[in-house]
Short mmCIF file of C-alpha atoms in Angstrom, two decimals:
data_model
loop_
_atom_site.label_atom_id
_atom_site.label_comp_id
_atom_site.label_asym_id
_atom_site.label_seq_id
_atom_site.Cartn_x
_atom_site.Cartn_y
_atom_site.Cartn_z
CA MET A 9 77.41 56.01 86.79
CA THR A 10 76.12 52.51 86.75
CA VAL A 11 77.59 49.63 84.67
CA VAL A 12 75.31 46.89 83.44
CA HIS A 13 76.97 43.50 83.29
CA THR A 14 75.21 41.40 80.53
CA GLU A 15 77.42 38.29 80.42
CA PRO A 16 76.33 36.81 83.75
CA VAL A 17 72.72 37.43 82.86
CA GLU A 18 73.11 35.59 79.51
CA ALA A 19 74.87 32.70 81.23
CA GLN A 20 72.12 32.54 83.79
CA GLN A 21 69.46 32.51 80.98
CA ASN A 22 71.24 29.68 79.19
CA SER A 23 71.56 27.73 82.39
CA THR A 24 67.88 28.31 83.15
CA SER A 25 66.80 27.26 79.67
CA GLY A 26 68.91 24.09 79.84
CA THR A 27 67.32 23.27 83.21
CA ARG A 28 63.78 24.07 82.00
CA ARG A 29 63.91 21.68 79.10
CA GLY A 30 65.33 18.94 81.17
CA PRO A 31 62.18 16.82 81.60
CA ARG A 32 61.18 17.16 78.00
CA HIS A 33 64.71 16.36 76.94
CA TRP A 34 64.77 13.09 78.91
CA LEU A 35 61.23 12.20 77.78
CA LEU A 36 62.17 12.58 74.10
CA ALA A 37 65.40 10.63 74.67
CA GLY A 38 63.50 7.77 76.33
CA VAL A 39 60.83 7.68 73.58
CA LEU A 40 63.51 7.62 70.91
CA LEU A 41 65.40 4.82 72.56
CA LEU A 42 62.17 2.81 72.76
CA VAL A 43 61.33 3.45 69.08
CA VAL A 44 64.87 2.51 68.02
CA ALA A 45 64.67 -0.71 70.07
CA VAL A 46 61.29 -1.63 68.55
CA SER A 47 62.65 -0.83 65.11
CA SER A 48 65.38 -3.42 65.47
CA LEU A 49 62.78 -6.16 66.19
CA THR A 50 60.71 -7.99 63.58
CA SER A 51 57.68 -8.92 65.72
CA VAL A 52 55.68 -5.90 64.47
CA ASP A 53 56.54 -6.78 60.89
CA ARG A 54 55.45 -10.42 61.30
CA TYR A 55 52.13 -9.38 62.85
CA ALA A 56 51.52 -6.84 60.11
CA GLU A 57 52.30 -9.43 57.42
CA GLY A 58 49.79 -11.85 58.93
CA GLU A 59 47.09 -9.12 58.90
CA TYR A 60 48.04 -8.18 55.37
CA GLU A 61 47.75 -11.81 54.19
CA SER A 62 44.20 -11.99 55.69
CA LEU A 63 43.19 -8.79 53.85
CA PHE A 64 44.77 -9.90 50.60
CA GLN A 65 43.07 -13.30 50.72
CA ARG A 66 39.69 -11.65 51.31
CA ALA A 67 40.28 -9.33 48.33
CA PHE A 68 41.45 -12.14 46.05
CA ILE A 69 38.50 -14.46 46.96
CA THR A 70 36.01 -11.65 46.51
CA PHE A 71 37.51 -10.67 43.15
CA ALA A 72 37.25 -14.32 41.97
CA LEU A 73 33.69 -14.51 43.24
CA ALA A 74 32.76 -11.39 41.31
CA ARG A 75 34.27 -12.76 38.08
CA THR A 76 32.47 -16.11 38.54
CA LEU A 77 29.17 -14.31 39.16
CA ASN A 78 29.75 -12.20 36.08
CA GLY A 79 30.21 -15.33 34.00
CA VAL A 80 27.08 -17.02 35.36
CA ILE A 81 24.96 -13.91 34.66
CA SER A 82 26.34 -13.64 31.15
CA ALA A 83 25.41 -17.27 30.51
CA VAL A 84 21.84 -16.68 31.82
CA GLN A 85 21.50 -13.53 29.73
CA GLY A 86 22.46 -15.41 26.58
CA THR A 87 19.61 -17.98 26.87
CA GLU A 88 16.08 -17.73 25.49
CA LEU A 89 13.26 -20.04 26.42
CA ALA A 90 10.58 -20.78 23.73
CA LEU A 91 7.29 -22.00 25.09
CA GLN A 92 3.89 -22.70 23.51
CA PRO A 93 1.20 -22.34 26.10
CA ALA A 94 -2.24 -23.21 24.61
CA GLY A 95 -0.71 -23.30 21.14
CA VAL A 96 0.60 -19.72 21.30
CA GLY A 97 4.36 -19.27 20.91
CA VAL A 98 6.07 -17.24 23.64
CA THR A 99 9.82 -16.49 23.82
CA LEU A 100 11.11 -15.50 27.26
CA THR A 101 14.52 -13.92 27.94
CA PRO A 102 15.11 -14.15 31.72
CA GLY A 103 18.52 -12.66 31.50
CA GLU A 104 17.18 -9.18 30.89
CA VAL A 105 16.19 -9.02 34.61
CA LEU A 106 19.89 -9.34 35.49
CA ASP A 107 21.11 -6.43 33.31
CA PRO A 108 21.42 -3.98 36.25
CA VAL A 109 23.17 -6.61 38.32
CA ASN A 110 25.60 -7.50 35.58
CA ASP A 111 26.55 -3.80 35.13
CA LEU A 112 27.14 -3.50 38.87
CA VAL A 113 29.21 -6.67 38.95
CA GLU A 114 31.48 -5.36 36.18
CA ARG A 115 31.98 -2.10 38.12
CA PHE A 116 32.52 -4.08 41.31
CA SER A 117 35.23 -6.07 39.46
CA TRP A 118 37.02 -2.82 38.66
CA ILE A 119 36.78 -1.83 42.34
CA MET A 120 38.30 -5.19 43.38
CA LEU A 121 41.05 -4.82 40.76
CA GLY A 122 41.91 -1.39 42.26
CA ALA A 123 41.82 -2.93 45.72
CA THR A 124 44.35 -5.62 44.79
CA ILE A 125 46.62 -3.02 43.19
CA SER A 126 46.46 -0.96 46.36
CA LEU A 127 47.36 -4.04 48.41
CA GLY A 128 50.32 -4.73 46.10
CA VAL A 129 51.64 -1.21 46.70
CA GLN A 130 51.23 -1.73 50.43
CA GLN A 131 53.18 -5.00 50.20
CA VAL A 132 56.06 -3.17 48.50
CA LEU A 133 56.09 -0.47 51.19
CA LEU A 134 55.91 -3.08 53.88
CA ASP A 135 59.00 -4.75 52.43
CA VAL A 136 60.79 -1.44 52.22
CA GLY A 137 60.01 -0.60 55.86
CA GLN A 138 61.33 -3.92 57.16
CA TRP A 139 64.49 -3.89 55.00
CA TRP A 140 67.61 -4.33 57.14
CA GLY A 141 69.11 -1.16 55.67
CA VAL A 142 66.24 0.97 56.91
CA ARG A 143 66.42 -0.59 60.38
CA LEU A 144 70.16 -0.03 60.54
CA LEU A 145 69.79 3.64 59.47
CA VAL A 146 67.09 4.17 62.11
CA ALA A 147 69.38 2.81 64.79
CA LEU A 148 72.42 4.76 63.73
CA LEU A 149 70.56 8.05 63.33
CA GLY A 150 68.73 7.50 66.61
CA VAL A 151 72.01 7.05 68.47
CA ALA A 152 73.60 10.00 66.73
CA TRP A 153 70.63 12.32 67.45
CA LEU A 154 70.59 11.21 71.10
CA TRP A 155 74.28 11.98 71.41
CA LEU A 156 73.81 15.44 69.89
CA ARG A 157 70.79 15.93 72.12
CA LEU A 158 72.75 15.18 75.25
CA ARG A 159 75.51 17.53 74.22
CA GLY A 160 73.00 20.19 73.32
CA ALA A 161 71.44 20.06 76.76
CA ALA A 162 74.42 21.82 78.22
CA PRO A 163 74.37 25.66 78.33
CA GLY A 164 76.20 27.63 75.69
CA THR A 165 75.78 25.13 72.87
CA GLU A 166 76.92 26.44 69.52
CA PRO A 167 74.08 27.26 66.98
CA GLY A 168 75.76 25.03 64.36
CA LYS A 169 75.38 21.97 66.58
CA ARG A 170 71.74 22.79 67.22
CA ASN A 171 71.11 23.07 63.48
CA ALA A 172 72.77 19.75 62.91
CA GLU A 173 70.63 18.23 65.61
CA LYS A 174 67.40 19.57 64.01
CA THR A 175 68.46 18.36 60.49
CA LEU A 176 69.26 14.91 61.87
CA LEU A 177 65.91 14.79 63.65
CA ARG A 178 64.06 15.59 60.39
CA VAL A 179 65.80 12.81 58.57
CA LEU A 180 65.14 10.43 61.46
CA ILE A 181 61.36 11.26 61.41
CA VAL A 182 61.23 10.48 57.70
CA LEU A 183 62.94 7.10 58.31
CA LEU A 184 60.67 6.33 61.26
CA PHE A 185 57.66 7.09 59.06
CA ILE A 186 58.94 4.71 56.40
CA ARG A 187 59.73 2.10 59.02
CA PHE A 188 56.51 2.05 60.98
CA ALA A 189 53.72 3.87 59.02
CA VAL A 190 52.64 0.99 56.76
CA PRO A 191 52.76 -1.80 59.38
CA VAL A 192 50.87 0.27 61.94
CA ALA A 193 48.32 1.29 59.30
CA ILE A 194 47.71 -2.31 58.25
CA ILE A 195 47.33 -3.49 61.90
CA ALA A 196 44.89 -0.59 62.69
CA ASN A 197 42.99 -1.23 59.45
CA GLU A 198 42.39 -4.94 60.32
CA ALA A 199 41.42 -4.05 63.88
CA LEU A 200 38.77 -1.72 62.52
CA TYR A 201 37.61 -4.37 60.08
CA HIS A 202 37.08 -6.90 62.92
CA LEU A 203 35.12 -4.30 64.87
CA PHE A 204 32.79 -2.92 62.28
CA LEU A 205 33.16 -4.52 58.85
CA GLU A 206 33.50 -8.25 59.32
CA THR A 207 29.78 -8.94 59.71
CA ARG A 208 28.94 -7.08 56.48
CA TYR A 209 31.62 -8.89 54.54
CA VAL A 210 30.70 -12.41 55.71
CA GLU A 211 26.96 -11.85 55.17
CA SER A 212 27.40 -10.27 51.77
CA THR A 213 29.83 -12.98 50.42
CA GLN A 214 27.47 -15.75 51.63
CA VAL A 215 24.52 -14.10 49.84
CA ILE A 216 26.49 -13.65 46.62
CA GLU A 217 27.74 -17.27 46.66
CA ALA A 218 24.21 -18.60 47.21
CA ALA A 219 22.90 -16.36 44.44
CA GLY A 220 25.50 -17.67 42.01
CA GLU A 221 24.56 -21.25 42.75
CA GLU A 222 20.87 -20.45 42.37
CA LEU A 223 21.44 -18.75 39.03
CA GLU A 224 23.24 -21.80 37.75
CA GLN A 225 20.30 -23.99 38.76
CA GLN A 226 17.82 -21.57 37.13
CA ASN A 227 19.65 -21.49 33.81
CA PRO A 228 16.97 -22.71 31.40
CA SER A 229 19.29 -23.60 28.51
CA GLY A 230 19.20 -27.31 29.31
CA GLU A 231 15.43 -27.36 29.43
CA ALA A 232 15.16 -25.47 26.16
CA GLY A 233 17.57 -27.87 24.49
CA ALA A 234 15.48 -30.83 25.70
CA GLU A 235 12.32 -29.23 24.38
CA ASP A 236 13.91 -28.65 20.95
CA SER A 237 15.12 -32.24 20.71
CA ALA A 238 11.69 -33.57 21.61
CA SER A 239 9.99 -31.40 18.99
CA VAL A 240 11.78 -33.19 16.18
CA GLU A 241 9.43 -36.19 16.37
CA GLU A 242 5.85 -35.63 15.23
CA PRO A 243 3.59 -36.19 18.16
CA GLY A 244 0.06 -37.69 18.08
CA LEU A 245 -3.14 -35.90 19.09
CA LEU A 246 -3.20 -36.94 22.75
CA GLU A 247 0.49 -36.28 23.02
CA SER A 248 0.07 -32.78 21.56
CA LEU A 249 -2.65 -31.95 24.05
CA GLY A 250 -0.53 -33.24 26.92
CA ARG A 251 2.45 -31.27 25.71
CA GLY A 252 0.34 -28.16 25.43
CA PHE A 253 -0.88 -28.44 28.97
CA GLY A 254 2.70 -29.15 30.08
CA SER A 255 4.01 -26.05 28.25
CA THR A 256 1.31 -23.94 29.89
CA ARG A 257 2.25 -25.22 33.32
CA GLU A 258 5.94 -24.70 32.57
CA ALA A 259 5.27 -21.11 31.50
CA LEU A 260 3.50 -20.44 34.79
CA ASP A 261 6.31 -22.04 36.79
CA PHE A 262 8.88 -20.06 34.84
CA ARG A 263 7.15 -16.79 35.56
CA GLN A 264 7.25 -17.65 39.26
CA ARG A 265 10.92 -18.38 38.94
CA LEU A 266 11.33 -15.07 37.11
CA GLU A 267 9.77 -13.19 40.00
CA ALA A 268 12.13 -14.99 42.40
CA LEU A 269 14.98 -13.99 40.08
CA GLN A 270 13.96 -10.32 40.29
CA ALA A 271 13.94 -10.52 44.08
CA ARG A 272 17.34 -12.21 44.02
CA ALA A 273 18.69 -9.51 41.68
CA ALA A 274 17.64 -6.79 44.16
CA GLY A 275 19.38 -8.55 47.01
CA LEU A 276 22.53 -8.97 44.90
CA ILE A 277 22.70 -5.21 44.22
CA GLU A 278 22.47 -4.42 47.94
CA HIS A 279 25.23 -6.81 48.95
CA LEU A 280 27.49 -5.84 46.09
CA ILE A 281 27.24 -2.28 47.28
CA GLN A 282 28.05 -3.46 50.86
CA LEU A 283 31.18 -5.23 49.62
CA SER A 284 32.19 -2.20 47.59
CA VAL A 285 31.99 -0.02 50.73
CA VAL A 286 34.08 -2.52 52.72
CA PHE A 287 36.95 -2.68 50.22
CA ILE A 288 36.95 1.01 49.36
CA LEU A 289 37.30 1.76 53.06
CA GLN A 290 39.98 -0.93 53.68
CA THR A 291 42.16 -0.45 50.63
CA GLY A 292 41.59 3.22 49.82
CA ILE A 293 40.35 5.54 52.54
CA LEU A 294 41.52 3.99 55.84
CA PRO A 295 45.18 3.48 54.82
CA LEU A 296 45.48 7.14 53.84
CA VAL A 297 43.72 8.22 57.05
CA PHE A 298 45.95 6.11 59.31
CA LEU A 299 49.13 7.29 57.50
CA TRP A 300 48.08 10.91 57.93
CA ILE A 301 47.32 10.42 61.65
CA PHE A 302 50.68 8.66 62.08
CA LEU A 303 52.51 11.57 60.51
CA GLN A 304 50.64 14.09 62.58
CA LEU A 305 51.56 12.25 65.81
CA PHE A 306 55.22 12.41 64.95
CA LYS A 307 55.01 16.06 64.09
CA GLN A 308 53.30 16.86 67.40
CA LEU A 309 55.79 14.77 69.32
CA PHE A 310 58.81 16.58 67.87
CA ARG A 311 57.02 19.86 67.07
CA ARG A 312 59.18 22.06 69.28
CA GLU A 313 62.39 20.32 68.24
CA ILE A 314 62.14 20.66 64.42
#
């Protein structure tokens, strides 16, 4: 009759499992100590705040530029130019050419308003992450988890202590996400902007600024007012003929300006779409993508421990 002794085998298995997870145990401990040390510093927060200020200034300036352009286009649309080439009365409304641009500018203003709201939310989350209470909790929970982890490395650890270690690790991951997710997302967002989006933004803002100045210069309201004031006096025969030829020439010049205005409107539409893409990416899509990647990295790092 043979007797099977199970206790030594179980002890040997526990000892082997404690030895097997030794490298991973020390690796996680080292990573956690590094994260806790970085969490106690403010250098990451200061750098993230600088990047955030750059992004917010771009959004604010672009929003103001869009509102200014909307006002200029509305002023041009509200003007009518009355000409009398060869004695025939003609009324031109150049602002009708800018109707599609004005509609797009209004929608772009809503996009920029949403972008500034998104940046305001990110500012609040950035302040929450760098609050001293969150940093203190990260440090305390990090030390507590490390202590439980060191005790749990020994063979024969009670299941209750392992459950407490896992619960503490879950809470610690949530705090680390709150502490680092938004600063890292802002820094990565700005890095991607400098790599791929900066050229589009600079070129589009320059085109829109130049278009706004050109539209102000092409506003015919002043010319129309001068023509109306001059028509109060009764002209002589020669003066009427000269004024008729002048009106004809002015009508031809104005039609050329109208064609240039149409070309400018097409360029404005293209660059407004470019700016919309830049800010939708930077304030909507990319922050969510970076936060999701950040969360997945933490899950993979502690996947076997949770």
